[in-house]
Amino acid sequence: MNNMKYSICFISFFFLFMMMMVNFFFMIYFIMNDMVILMEWEIMSFNSLSIVMSILLDWMSLLFMMFVFLISSVVIYYSKSYMQSELNLSRFIILVLLFVFSMMLLIISPNIISILLGWDGLGLVSYCLVIYYQNLKSYNAGMLTALSNRVGDVFILIVISWMLNYGSWNYIFYLEFMNNDWEMMMIGSMIIMAAMTKSAQIPFSSWLPAAMAAPTPVSALVHSSTLVTAGVYLLIRFNMMLLDMFFLKLLLLLSGLTMFMAGISANYEFDLKKIIALSTLSQLGLMMSILSMGLPDLAFFHLLTHAMFKALLFMCAGIIIHMMNDIQDIRFMGGISLYIPLTSLCMNISNMALCGIPFLAGFYSKDLILELVSFSNLNLMIFFLYYLSTGLTMFYSFRLMMYLMVNDFNLLSIFNLYDEDYIMLKSMFVLLFMSIISGSFLSWMIFSYPYMIYLPFNLKMMVIYVSLVGGMLGYFISNMKIYSVNKFLMTYNLSNFLCLMWFMPNLSTYGLSYYFLNLGQSLLKNIDMGWSEIYSGFGMMQVMKKYSVFYNVYQMNNFMIYLFSFIIWMFILFMMLMFNN
Amino acid sequence: MMKFLMMMIFMIPLCFMKNMFWMVQMMLMLMMFMFMNLGVKLNLFCNLSYMMSCDIMSYGLILLSIWISILMIMASENLYKMDYYVNFFLFNVIFLLIMLYLTFSTLNMFMFYLFFEGSLIPTLLLIIGWGYQPERIQAGMYLLFYTLFVSLPLLIGIFYMNNEMNCMIIYFLKFFNLNNYLLYISMILAFLVKMPMYFVHLWLPKAHVEAPVSGSMILAGIMLKLGGYGLLRLMIFLQEINMKLNYIWIVISLVGGFYISLKCFCQIDIKSLIAYSSVAHMSIVISGIMIMNYWGFIGSYILMIGHGLCSSGMFCLANISYERLHSRSLYINKGMMNFMPSMSLWWFLLMSSNMAAPPSLNLMGEISLINSLMSWSWISMLMLMLISFFSAGYSLYLYSFIQHGNYYSGIYSYYTGVSREYLMLMLHWLPLNILVLKIDYSMIWF
């Protein structure tokens, strides 16, 4: 295992990287020739309904697969060092590979039944990855993650039965054709619900920060760039159908609120991974909201660029946590740019790409999205949610940057920060490169013609205004000392509300399980151990016992009474026989 | 068909010879192989001999019975090692298999009834003979009397039918239509208790908790499916009355399935949890059959086979833990992943099949059942969603409680999995997930 050349990490890395290259070339070929390949394998068919395993290869699926392969290959390479002393490294790598496999199945299936293979697989494998560490926190987080995702699975199952109306489960054929159908409306709203669970939109957001209990490479791959974007990807595929739906407007509101809520909560958070997780949540809200405005290509664009810099951000966080002796609290960190310049470089660039600093990856997608938001016909609330969230992104990114890079180092007086872990750094540099160039590269690649945007000066500068304000606030708040933090106690309830993600973790764990577990308990007590038992087995036994005791009294008592009753019965019988004819 | 019966009958002397434990299993495997090559590809009854025959529906269930019997013997190696009445055990298994074989393959309604009830006897003997606690007597009584209480009306119903139609051949039932609600009640109640439906399920968790592993496997694997098989066969001549009254059972099953799934969260006994989960699954099967449409029938058939393999495998796993820790409590069976990481994989695989993860038969069955129920009434969506969601909940609860976290510190000694166990689990899981590739075989009956 110690031999680098033949380790499972290296072999998997090599394989995934090769797959990435293959997908890359195919993607270019497909995009140039405008090609789509649809393959079907029939599993069963009767009554003119057929269940098929479909595979759809077009530039979108190939491009997404290429990105997933790229991130997963570098993440596995990174795990070689990060999971170095792990006893069950093979298990870990196999789980990650299974995850990639499920993701691929999800990406290439345009069929609502065969998509289940990937969709359920993602939920189950991500559950295994979240509970990878054997502690109570990961246990709870895993359960929350799996059950939140299961809600989406159930919605997909129900969608299957609604699709029965059309005679086939290849949804891509019905998206435009059946647009105004009532059944299609049900399907659409359920698909949106399913996508909201996978992409952690507002009623289901609590699992995403909780899933940070997973090992950091998993967070980099699963909970930032691939699994959580599965919902967005599904909606991109379904986009044609959703355009006129009322539910889409609801989605716009919910995703806008998700973006805003996550942005605020990230500012209250001190856990390094959770900050990044919340920023993922905020970006997911951005993708979802731009999708629900009817611009799926922009959502896809942002999905891909975001995957790059967010994976990088998580990998930097992993390296920092590794060096900080497994401490994730950013209050212990500070001034690390002096000790680990290369990691800090990656961290800063990915953070800036996240903020949308010009000509990094995030700039191309985010700026375009925000300009199109200003360009389109929206109400004030959605508009403000977008711009406030953009400002908040800047806010928490600068706060994080200040906490990590600028302030004093606050850990123990003996520490060992080193920047020579080249396995991790090499894999990070791949993503560093991508998070610089992928924005421009993708914008040239996937948009066949440029968007024409015509805005007044102030609206055009709006992004820069909110970013500057956000950055300044981030700088100020990172300078806040511990006694100022205590001033938050003055607004205790508000702070509680905001930093606990609007109470969503509580609501989706204790809030739900309490009622259902209580109901189950009382059903068990009252029906299984109560009424059912009384009116069947146990009750019958009691009745039988009672009557046999009763008859025993007759038989065991005076023999004369027994004989007398016998004679009376004989007499009655005799009388009946006599008077019968 | 007769040759398989003869083969099983002449295996009985083999059971009483010394050191023939694995030989019996091998012979059963041989029989399984022969039966697989029987080539039943018709929707009609084929391979007629005397009063036995087999169409696709009975073919699948006979295959499942032989398969589960093989795995029962495989799982009960402990009896062989401790020489705990092995001969009688083997005889019991073979006898049970004969009964099940005849139940599934017979064409005569009365014979069906006879063997349907006859299979209770070896099951009862398995429970009170090789069970662990003294409470097994009570569990056996529950098993016997719950099913007997409602099966006597079935007998009278069958005789009534004979009186009315002068015919007891199952195949010809499709030409009759008896619109009599007393007959309806007496015909289906026996099967509903056997399935078991919610409210009359109390015997099942008790029997499972007290049964040895082989008893649990055959109970969950086949005995519950007897009820489904009977319903699938007998629904046909009650069509008119079915249309009027079936919604009662559908509603009870759907709501009951949800309630049972909630009760699963309150179980602390592994076996009891698995038993409750099979009641929840069977409730969807009942509603699928009662819907009386094609999707429902094939779905319930597929789910019966899938659940037979899956829950039997889960009982095997529960027994594997029990043999090591001598407890089935969730509080003692903890952190097993630290001891048996490979077994943890099988726990996960079977658990995920239990919650209908792809590509298992359970998912295929559940999809068909959801389709059928939704085409009946889309409001059933609510209950189906809850059942499906909570099935994931209790499966994950079971898995993670047993596998994850710290182990119980009072463990004195422990040994890891042996290859027999892994093989046994693989033989449960593989058909469960491979058969889905050729699932259209289950679509061609009727």
PDB file of C-alpha atoms in Angstrom, chain A residues 41 43-47 49 51 91 113 116-117 120-121 124-125 127-128 131-136 138-139 143 146-148 150-151 154-155 157-158 160-162 164 169 182 186 190 516-517 519-521 523-524 527-528 532-533 536-538 540, chain B residues 142 146 149 198-199 201-202 206 258-259 262-263 265-267 276 294-295 298 337-338 341 348 352 355-359 363-364 366-367 370-371 374 378 381 384-385 388-393 396-397 399-401 403-405 436-437 439-440 443:
ATOM      1  CA  TRP A  41     -31.783  -1.529 -23.465  1.00  0.00           C
ATOM      2  CA  ILE A  43     -35.557  -4.679 -19.433  1.00  0.00           C
ATOM      3  CA  MET A  44     -39.161  -5.614 -19.762  1.00  0.00           C
ATOM      4  CA  SER A  45     -42.165  -4.722 -21.792  1.00  0.00           C
ATOM      5  CA  PHE A  46     -45.810  -5.547 -21.653  1.00  0.00           C
ATOM      6  CA  ASN A  47     -49.094  -3.897 -22.455  1.00  0.00           C
ATOM      7  CA  LEU A  49     -45.234  -0.204 -21.760  1.00  0.00           C
ATOM      8  CA  ILE A  51     -39.078  -0.322 -18.899  1.00  0.00           C
ATOM      9  CA  ARG A  91     -13.032   0.648   1.545  1.00  0.00           C
ATOM     10  CA  ILE A 113     -36.642   4.581 -13.924  1.00  0.00           C
ATOM     11  CA  LEU A 116     -33.155   5.742 -10.001  1.00  0.00           C
ATOM     12  CA  LEU A 117     -30.110   3.536 -10.287  1.00  0.00           C
ATOM     13  CA  ASP A 120     -30.624   5.961  -5.101  1.00  0.00           C
ATOM     14  CA  GLY A 121     -27.034   4.913  -5.486  1.00  0.00           C
ATOM     15  CA  LEU A 124     -26.810   5.222  -0.305  1.00  0.00           C
ATOM     16  CA  VAL A 125     -23.144   5.693  -1.087  1.00  0.00           C
ATOM     17  CA  TYR A 127     -24.701   7.774   3.434  1.00  0.00           C
ATOM     18  CA  CYS A 128     -21.836   5.304   3.728  1.00  0.00           C
ATOM     19  CA  ILE A 131     -20.919   7.696   8.439  1.00  0.00           C
ATOM     20  CA  TYR A 132     -17.411   6.735   7.478  1.00  0.00           C
ATOM     21  CA  TYR A 133     -15.981   7.904  10.785  1.00  0.00           C
ATOM     22  CA  GLN A 134     -17.293   5.917  13.709  1.00  0.00           C
ATOM     23  CA  ASN A 135     -18.673   8.613  15.941  1.00  0.00           C
ATOM     24  CA  LEU A 136     -22.080   9.729  17.022  1.00  0.00           C
ATOM     25  CA  SER A 138     -21.359  11.303  11.814  1.00  0.00           C
ATOM     26  CA  TYR A 139     -24.026   8.760  12.685  1.00  0.00           C
ATOM     27  CA  MET A 143     -29.055   9.571   9.005  1.00  0.00           C
ATOM     28  CA  ALA A 146     -29.794   9.730   3.899  1.00  0.00           C
ATOM     29  CA  LEU A 147     -33.340  10.426   4.989  1.00  0.00           C
ATOM     30  CA  SER A 148     -33.420  13.890   3.425  1.00  0.00           C
ATOM     31  CA  ARG A 150     -34.702   9.530   0.563  1.00  0.00           C
ATOM     32  CA  VAL A 151     -37.507  12.072   0.376  1.00  0.00           C
ATOM     33  CA  VAL A 154     -39.678   8.715  -2.910  1.00  0.00           C
ATOM     34  CA  PHE A 155     -40.751  11.624  -5.052  1.00  0.00           C
ATOM     35  CA  LEU A 157     -40.778   6.767  -7.315  1.00  0.00           C
ATOM     36  CA  ILE A 158     -44.099   8.547  -7.368  1.00  0.00           C
ATOM     37  CA  ILE A 160     -42.641   6.980 -12.138  1.00  0.00           C
ATOM     38  CA  SER A 161     -46.255   6.149 -11.468  1.00  0.00           C
ATOM     39  CA  TRP A 162     -47.387   9.479 -12.863  1.00  0.00           C
ATOM     40  CA  LEU A 164     -47.285   5.698 -16.495  1.00  0.00           C
ATOM     41  CA  TRP A 169     -40.499   6.702 -18.827  1.00  0.00           C
ATOM     42  CA  TRP A 182     -52.201  18.264 -15.583  1.00  0.00           C
ATOM     43  CA  MET A 186     -47.773  16.922 -10.943  1.00  0.00           C
ATOM     44  CA  MET A 190     -42.501  16.338  -7.753  1.00  0.00           C
ATOM     45  CA  PHE A 516     -43.277  10.013  14.312  1.00  0.00           C
ATOM     46  CA  LEU A 517     -41.433   8.109  17.000  1.00  0.00           C
ATOM     47  CA  LEU A 519     -46.789   7.896  17.144  1.00  0.00           C
ATOM     48  CA  GLY A 520     -44.978   4.627  16.560  1.00  0.00           C
ATOM     49  CA  GLN A 521     -44.539   4.057  20.261  1.00  0.00           C
ATOM     50  CA  LEU A 523     -49.301   2.526  18.153  1.00  0.00           C
ATOM     51  CA  LEU A 524     -47.118  -0.271  19.409  1.00  0.00           C
ATOM     52  CA  ILE A 527     -52.615  -1.631  19.002  1.00  0.00           C
ATOM     53  CA  ASP A 528     -49.962  -4.311  18.869  1.00  0.00           C
ATOM     54  CA  SER A 532     -55.124  -6.405  18.677  1.00  0.00           C
ATOM     55  CA  GLU A 533     -53.863  -8.641  21.426  1.00  0.00           C
ATOM     56  CA  SER A 536     -57.281 -12.021  19.280  1.00  0.00           C
ATOM     57  CA  GLY A 537     -54.764 -14.256  20.947  1.00  0.00           C
ATOM     58  CA  PHE A 538     -54.581 -13.093  24.508  1.00  0.00           C
ATOM     59  CA  MET A 540     -59.421 -15.349  23.391  1.00  0.00           C
TER      60      MET A 540
ATOM     61  CA  TYR B 142     -50.078 -18.057  18.112  1.00  0.00           C
ATOM     62  CA  TYR B 146     -54.136 -17.480  14.095  1.00  0.00           C
ATOM     63  CA  PHE B 149     -58.895 -20.048  13.066  1.00  0.00           C
ATOM     64  CA  TYR B 198     -52.194  -5.448   9.536  1.00  0.00           C
ATOM     65  CA  PHE B 199     -54.273  -6.214  12.669  1.00  0.00           C
ATOM     66  CA  HIS B 201     -50.026  -9.836  12.098  1.00  0.00           C
ATOM     67  CA  LEU B 202     -49.346 -10.472  15.773  1.00  0.00           C
ATOM     68  CA  LYS B 206     -43.732 -13.618  17.924  1.00  0.00           C
ATOM     69  CA  PHE B 258     -47.361   3.040   7.436  1.00  0.00           C
ATOM     70  CA  TYR B 259     -48.147   2.223  11.063  1.00  0.00           C
ATOM     71  CA  LEU B 262     -43.406   3.430  12.497  1.00  0.00           C
ATOM     72  CA  LYS B 263     -43.495   0.499  14.887  1.00  0.00           C
ATOM     73  CA  PHE B 265     -38.505   2.237  14.920  1.00  0.00           C
ATOM     74  CA  CYS B 266     -39.544   1.102  18.396  1.00  0.00           C
ATOM     75  CA  GLN B 267     -38.119  -2.392  18.100  1.00  0.00           C
ATOM     76  CA  TYR B 276     -42.197  -5.970  11.328  1.00  0.00           C
ATOM     77  CA  TYR B 294     -52.034  -6.456 -14.044  1.00  0.00           C
ATOM     78  CA  TRP B 295     -49.429  -4.137 -12.632  1.00  0.00           C
ATOM     79  CA  ILE B 298     -46.982  -8.748 -11.274  1.00  0.00           C
ATOM     80  CA  MET B 337     -18.211  -3.103  11.486  1.00  0.00           C
ATOM     81  CA  ASN B 338     -15.123  -3.145  13.657  1.00  0.00           C
ATOM     82  CA  PRO B 341     -16.117  -5.327   7.946  1.00  0.00           C
ATOM     83  CA  PHE B 348     -25.575  -2.942   3.763  1.00  0.00           C
ATOM     84  CA  SER B 352     -30.447  -1.522   0.806  1.00  0.00           C
ATOM     85  CA  MET B 355     -35.460  -0.498   1.288  1.00  0.00           C
ATOM     86  CA  ALA B 356     -35.956  -1.115  -2.421  1.00  0.00           C
ATOM     87  CA  ALA B 357     -32.759   0.304  -3.745  1.00  0.00           C
ATOM     88  CA  PRO B 358     -31.986  -0.456  -7.355  1.00  0.00           C
ATOM     89  CA  PRO B 359     -31.433  -2.873  -9.006  1.00  0.00           C
ATOM     90  CA  LEU B 363     -37.575  -1.975  -6.389  1.00  0.00           C
ATOM     91  CA  MET B 364     -39.089  -3.497  -9.498  1.00  0.00           C
ATOM     92  CA  GLU B 366     -42.434  -1.626  -5.591  1.00  0.00           C
ATOM     93  CA  ILE B 367     -42.485   0.388  -8.807  1.00  0.00           C
ATOM     94  CA  ILE B 370     -46.957   2.007  -6.858  1.00  0.00           C
ATOM     95  CA  ASN B 371     -48.048   2.157 -10.467  1.00  0.00           C
ATOM     96  CA  MET B 374     -51.715   5.103  -8.195  1.00  0.00           C
ATOM     97  CA  TRP B 378     -53.806   8.929  -6.713  1.00  0.00           C
ATOM     98  CA  MET B 381     -49.742   8.382  -3.088  1.00  0.00           C
ATOM     99  CA  LEU B 384     -47.144   4.976  -0.433  1.00  0.00           C
ATOM    100  CA  MET B 385     -44.721   7.815   0.031  1.00  0.00           C
ATOM    101  CA  SER B 388     -41.495   3.974   1.094  1.00  0.00           C
ATOM    102  CA  PHE B 389     -39.788   6.722   3.072  1.00  0.00           C
ATOM    103  CA  PHE B 390     -39.984   4.929   6.391  1.00  0.00           C
ATOM    104  CA  SER B 391     -38.835   1.666   4.865  1.00  0.00           C
ATOM    105  CA  ALA B 392     -35.578   3.464   4.173  1.00  0.00           C
ATOM    106  CA  GLY B 393     -35.706   4.866   7.684  1.00  0.00           C
ATOM    107  CA  LEU B 396     -30.907   2.448   7.802  1.00  0.00           C
ATOM    108  CA  TYR B 397     -31.710   2.476  11.505  1.00  0.00           C
ATOM    109  CA  TYR B 399     -27.970  -1.108   9.643  1.00  0.00           C
ATOM    110  CA  SER B 400     -26.342   1.798  11.351  1.00  0.00           C
ATOM    111  CA  PHE B 401     -27.338   0.772  14.853  1.00  0.00           C
ATOM    112  CA  GLN B 403     -22.759  -1.702  12.306  1.00  0.00           C
ATOM    113  CA  HIS B 404     -21.753   1.784  13.275  1.00  0.00           C
ATOM    114  CA  GLY B 405     -20.162   3.206  16.387  1.00  0.00           C
ATOM    115  CA  VAL B 436     -34.184  -8.113 -12.425  1.00  0.00           C
ATOM    116  CA  LEU B 437     -32.363  -8.385 -15.731  1.00  0.00           C
ATOM    117  CA  ILE B 439     -37.825  -9.815 -15.065  1.00  0.00           C
ATOM    118  CA  ASP B 440     -40.165 -10.105 -18.024  1.00  0.00           C
ATOM    119  CA  MET B 443     -44.973 -10.801 -16.693  1.00  0.00           C
TER     120      MET B 443
END
